[in-house]
PDB file of C-alpha atoms in Angstrom:
ATOM      1  CA  MET V 891      16.194 -41.261  73.798  1.00 54.00           C
ATOM      2  CA  GLU V 892      17.036 -43.691  71.241  1.00 57.00           C
ATOM      3  CA  ASN V 893      14.416 -45.114  68.989  1.00 60.00           C
ATOM      4  CA  PRO V 894      14.125 -48.783  69.498  1.00 65.00           C
ATOM      5  CA  LYS V 895      14.789 -50.639  66.270  1.00 70.00           C
ATOM      6  CA  ARG V 896      11.712 -52.157  64.877  1.00 69.00           C
ATOM      7  CA  PRO V 897      12.028 -55.726  63.854  1.00 68.00           C
ATOM      8  CA  LEU V 898      12.131 -56.219  60.113  1.00 69.00           C
ATOM      9  CA  ILE V 899       8.790 -57.552  58.883  1.00 71.00           C
ATOM     10  CA  ILE V 900       8.922 -59.760  55.858  1.00 70.00           C
ATOM     11  CA  LYS V 901       5.715 -59.750  53.896  1.00 67.00           C
ATOM     12  CA  LYS V 902       4.740 -62.953  52.221  1.00 68.00           C
ATOM     13  CA  LYS V 903       3.645 -62.669  48.638  1.00 68.00           C
ATOM     14  CA  ARG V 904       0.134 -63.711  48.065  1.00 67.00           C
ATOM     15  CA  PRO V 905      -0.592 -66.097  45.203  1.00 69.00           C
ATOM     16  CA  PHE V 906      -2.053 -64.493  42.104  1.00 68.00           C
ATOM     17  CA  ARG V 907      -5.810 -64.231  42.377  1.00 69.00           C
ATOM     18  CA  LYS V 908      -8.187 -63.204  39.703  1.00 66.00           C
ATOM     19  CA  LYS V 909     -10.286 -60.238  40.660  1.00 69.00           C
ATOM     20  CA  LYS V 910     -13.917 -61.043  40.880  1.00 68.00           C
ATOM     21  CA  ARG V 911     -15.889 -59.453  38.141  1.00 69.00           C
ATOM     22  CA  SER V 912     -18.789 -57.513  39.286  1.00 65.00           C
ATOM     23  CA  PHE V 913     -21.802 -58.134  37.112  1.00 67.00           C
ATOM     24  CA  ARG V 914     -25.172 -56.543  37.082  1.00 68.00           C
ATOM     25  CA  ARG V 915     -27.947 -59.007  37.400  1.00 70.00           C
ATOM     26  CA  ARG V 916     -30.319 -58.547  34.546  1.00 73.00           C
ATOM     27  CA  LEU V 917     -33.905 -58.119  35.435  1.00 74.00           C
ATOM     28  CA  SER V 918     -36.483 -60.512  34.133  1.00 76.00           C
ATOM     29  CA  PRO V 919     -38.419 -59.226  31.120  1.00 81.00           C
ATOM     30  CA  ILE V 920     -41.622 -60.157  32.924  1.00 85.00           C
ATOM     31  CA  LYS V 921     -42.689 -57.353  35.243  1.00 80.00           C
ATOM     32  CA  PRO V 922     -43.957 -58.289  38.716  1.00 78.00           C
ATOM     33  CA  GLY V 923     -47.554 -57.250  37.786  1.00 80.00           C
ATOM     34  CA  ASP V 924     -47.649 -59.384  34.584  1.00 83.00           C
ATOM     35  CA  GLN V 925     -49.228 -62.784  34.741  1.00 86.00           C
ATOM     36  CA  ILE V 926     -48.114 -65.570  32.537  1.00 90.00           C
ATOM     37  CA  ASP V 927     -51.426 -66.646  31.042  1.00 92.00           C
ATOM     38  CA  PHE V 928     -52.516 -67.911  27.583  1.00 92.00           C
ATOM     39  CA  THR V 929     -54.859 -64.934  27.174  1.00 93.00           C
ATOM     40  CA  ASN V 930     -52.050 -62.384  27.499  1.00 91.00           C
ATOM     41  CA  THR V 931     -51.009 -62.613  23.817  1.00 90.00           C
ATOM     42  CA  SER V 932     -48.999 -59.377  23.838  1.00 89.00           C
ATOM     43  CA  LEU V 933     -46.691 -60.832  26.500  1.00 91.00           C
ATOM     44  CA  LEU V 934     -46.460 -64.202  24.760  1.00 92.00           C
ATOM     45  CA  ASN V 935     -45.495 -62.601  21.449  1.00 91.00           C
ATOM     46  CA  GLN V 936     -42.321 -61.289  23.054  1.00 90.00           C
ATOM     47  CA  PHE V 937     -41.091 -64.872  23.618  1.00 92.00           C
ATOM     48  CA  ILE V 938     -41.789 -66.180  20.101  1.00 92.00           C
ATOM     49  CA  SER V 939     -39.361 -65.863  17.241  1.00 89.00           C
ATOM     50  CA  GLN V 940     -40.283 -64.519  13.796  1.00 83.00           C
ATOM     51  CA  GLN V 941     -40.635 -68.069  12.562  1.00 84.00           C
ATOM     52  CA  GLY V 942     -43.056 -68.875  15.392  1.00 87.00           C
ATOM     53  CA  LYS V 943     -40.652 -70.854  17.593  1.00 91.00           C
ATOM     54  CA  ILE V 944     -40.510 -70.509  21.337  1.00 93.00           C
ATOM     55  CA  LEU V 945     -37.305 -68.739  22.323  1.00 94.00           C
ATOM     56  CA  SER V 946     -34.879 -70.459  24.726  1.00 93.00           C
ATOM     57  CA  ARG V 947     -34.153 -69.478  28.290  1.00 92.00           C
ATOM     58  CA  LYS V 948     -30.705 -68.129  27.378  1.00 90.00           C
ATOM     59  CA  VAL V 949     -32.250 -65.650  24.992  1.00 90.00           C
ATOM     60  CA  THR V 950     -35.260 -64.659  27.069  1.00 90.00           C
ATOM     61  CA  ARG V 951     -33.482 -64.539  30.432  1.00 89.00           C
ATOM     62  CA  LEU V 952     -36.381 -66.209  32.204  1.00 90.00           C
ATOM     63  CA  THR V 953     -36.122 -68.355  35.241  1.00 89.00           C
ATOM     64  CA  LEU V 954     -36.820 -72.086  34.882  1.00 92.00           C
ATOM     65  CA  LYS V 955     -40.245 -71.812  36.364  1.00 91.00           C
ATOM     66  CA  GLN V 956     -41.193 -68.838  34.239  1.00 92.00           C
ATOM     67  CA  GLN V 957     -39.950 -70.581  31.108  1.00 94.00           C
ATOM     68  CA  ARG V 958     -42.053 -73.635  31.827  1.00 94.00           C
ATOM     69  CA  LEU V 959     -45.154 -71.538  32.450  1.00 94.00           C
ATOM     70  CA  MET V 960     -44.463 -69.549  29.310  1.00 94.00           C
ATOM     71  CA  THR V 961     -44.166 -72.608  27.059  1.00 95.00           C
ATOM     72  CA  ILE V 962     -47.384 -74.057  28.473  1.00 96.00           C
ATOM     73  CA  ALA V 963     -49.170 -70.742  27.962  1.00 95.00           C
ATOM     74  CA  ILE V 964     -47.929 -70.406  24.381  1.00 95.00           C
ATOM     75  CA  LYS V 965     -48.980 -73.968  23.524  1.00 95.00           C
ATOM     76  CA  GLN V 966     -52.424 -73.391  25.019  1.00 95.00           C
ATOM     77  CA  ALA V 967     -52.773 -70.113  23.116  1.00 95.00           C
ATOM     78  CA  ARG V 968     -51.804 -71.904  19.853  1.00 94.00           C
ATOM     79  CA  ILE V 969     -54.422 -74.609  20.460  1.00 94.00           C
ATOM     80  CA  LEU V 970     -57.107 -72.031  21.119  1.00 94.00           C
ATOM     81  CA  SER V 971     -55.873 -70.162  17.934  1.00 90.00           C
ATOM     82  CA  LEU V 972     -54.906 -67.033  19.837  1.00 91.00           C
ATOM     83  CA  LEU V 973     -51.353 -67.453  18.446  1.00 89.00           C
ATOM     84  CA  PRO V 974     -50.315 -68.910  15.151  1.00 86.00           C
ATOM     85  CA  PHE V 975     -48.306 -72.198  15.062  1.00 85.00           C
ATOM     86  CA  VAL V 976     -46.209 -70.699  12.269  1.00 81.00           C
ATOM     87  CA  SER V 977     -45.519 -67.054  11.619  1.00 69.00           C
ATOM     88  CA  ASP V 978     -47.588 -65.070   9.138  1.00 64.00           C
ATOM     89  CA  GLU V 979     -47.536 -67.048   5.914  1.00 63.00           C
ATOM     90  CA  LYS V 980     -48.088 -63.998   3.696  1.00 67.00           C
ATOM     91  CA  GLN V 981     -44.939 -62.340   5.006  1.00 67.00           C
ATOM     92  CA  PHE V 982     -43.023 -65.613   4.706  1.00 66.00           C
ATOM     93  CA  GLN V 983     -44.171 -66.072   1.097  1.00 74.00           C
ATOM     94  CA  LYS V 984     -43.266 -62.469   0.255  1.00 77.00           C
ATOM     95  CA  LYS V 985     -39.766 -62.998   1.568  1.00 76.00           C
ATOM     96  CA  GLN V 986     -39.472 -66.228  -0.444  1.00 78.00           C
ATOM     97  CA  LYS V 987     -40.606 -64.425  -3.621  1.00 83.00           C
ATOM     98  CA  GLN V 988     -38.129 -61.658  -3.010  1.00 84.00           C
ATOM     99  CA  LYS V 989     -35.340 -64.184  -2.529  1.00 84.00           C
ATOM    100  CA  LYS V 990     -36.285 -65.966  -5.765  1.00 86.00           C
ATOM    101  CA  GLU V 991     -36.437 -62.725  -7.705  1.00 88.00           C
ATOM    102  CA  PHE V 992     -33.068 -61.660  -6.400  1.00 87.00           C
ATOM    103  CA  GLN V 993     -31.565 -65.019  -7.323  1.00 87.00           C
ATOM    104  CA  LYS V 994     -33.019 -64.794 -10.825  1.00 88.00           C
ATOM    105  CA  LYS V 995     -31.489 -61.302 -11.285  1.00 88.00           C
ATOM    106  CA  GLN V 996     -28.114 -62.546 -10.134  1.00 86.00           C
ATOM    107  CA  LYS V 997     -28.363 -65.494 -12.498  1.00 87.00           C
ATOM    108  CA  LYS V 998     -29.255 -63.287 -15.467  1.00 86.00           C
ATOM    109  CA  GLU V 999     -26.358 -60.947 -14.659  1.00 87.00           C
ATOM    110  CA  PHE V1000     -23.973 -63.887 -14.417  1.00 85.00           C
ATOM    111  CA  GLN V1001     -25.212 -65.257 -17.749  1.00 85.00           C
ATOM    112  CA  LYS V1002     -24.717 -61.878 -19.415  1.00 84.00           C
ATOM    113  CA  LYS V1003     -21.167 -61.712 -18.139  1.00 83.00           C
ATOM    114  CA  GLN V1004     -20.542 -65.220 -19.423  1.00 83.00           C
ATOM    115  CA  LYS V1005     -21.908 -64.330 -22.820  1.00 80.00           C
ATOM    116  CA  LYS V1006     -19.714 -61.233 -23.059  1.00 79.00           C
ATOM    117  CA  GLU V1007     -16.640 -63.179 -22.137  1.00 78.00           C
ATOM    118  CA  PHE V1008     -17.524 -65.907 -24.603  1.00 74.00           C
ATOM    119  CA  GLN V1009     -18.080 -63.360 -27.390  1.00 76.00           C
ATOM    120  CA  ARG V1010     -14.735 -61.735 -26.592  1.00 70.00           C
ATOM    121  CA  THR V1011     -12.945 -65.034 -26.833  1.00 70.00           C
ATOM    122  CA  LYS V1012     -14.927 -65.967 -29.914  1.00 62.00           C
ATOM    123  CA  SER V1013     -14.130 -62.666 -31.644  1.00 62.00           C
ATOM    124  CA  THR V1014     -10.391 -63.010 -30.990  1.00 61.00           C
ATOM    125  CA  ALA V1015     -10.541 -66.585 -32.290  1.00 56.00           C
ATOM    126  CA  ARG V1016     -12.281 -65.383 -35.477  1.00 56.00           C
ATOM    127  CA  THR V1017      -9.697 -62.760 -36.161  1.00 55.00           C
ATOM    128  CA  THR V1018      -6.813 -65.260 -35.692  1.00 55.00           C
ATOM    129  CA  ASN V1019      -8.646 -67.759 -37.928  1.00 56.00           C
ATOM    130  CA  GLU V1020      -9.280 -65.151 -40.589  1.00 58.00           C
ATOM    131  CA  LYS V1021      -5.591 -64.145 -40.546  1.00 56.00           C
ATOM    132  CA  GLN V1022      -4.533 -67.752 -40.929  1.00 60.00           C
ATOM    133  CA  THR V1023      -6.946 -68.353 -43.817  1.00 60.00           C
ATOM    134  CA  LYS V1024      -5.745 -65.193 -45.571  1.00 59.00           C
ATOM    135  CA  SER V1025      -2.094 -66.178 -45.172  1.00 60.00           C
ATOM    136  CA  ASN V1026      -2.928 -69.654 -46.458  1.00 61.00           C
ATOM    137  CA  ASP V1027      -4.706 -68.114 -49.468  1.00 61.00           C
ATOM    138  CA  ARG V1028      -1.667 -65.953 -50.202  1.00 60.00           C
ATOM    139  CA  THR V1029       0.709 -68.921 -50.063  1.00 60.00           C
ATOM    140  CA  THR V1030      -1.508 -70.957 -52.372  1.00 60.00           C
ATOM    141  CA  ASP V1031      -1.670 -67.998 -54.799  1.00 59.00           C
ATOM    142  CA  LEU V1032       2.067 -67.714 -54.766  1.00 57.00           C
ATOM    143  CA  ARG V1033       2.467 -71.419 -55.490  1.00 59.00           C
ATOM    144  CA  THR V1034       0.062 -71.284 -58.360  1.00 62.00           C
ATOM    145  CA  ARG V1035       1.716 -68.277 -59.825  1.00 59.00           C
ATOM    146  CA  LYS V1036       5.136 -69.938 -59.833  1.00 55.00           C
ATOM    147  CA  LYS V1037       3.850 -72.857 -61.758  1.00 50.00           C
TER     148      LYS V1037
END
């Protein structure tokens, strides 16, 4: 028996498609048992920056509804003085003092370098001036001797 010839199948090329990226959906930082309430300060502190600002949804990965509830709760806690409007002022002042001291040190070091460079240029200028005055003195001595 002869094998019947199979008809030649021409495959059409598919257009280039990007592969879908699989991504893992990040879980919300708020656990199912946690309630968003102004009295729960430990939870609210997670959503406040070091400066005391409320963090955005992109940063916190909260849903729209959770973010709204969070901002309301934070504002209520601030009004009832459970949370500060601004971060701890003592820490902020310490950081400011440290920055100022660091800037002063840098300024002093820069001034010292400038003085050293100025003294170097000044010392070379003195030596050249002294050489010129000595040579001038010699020429005047020679002139006076000739007369």
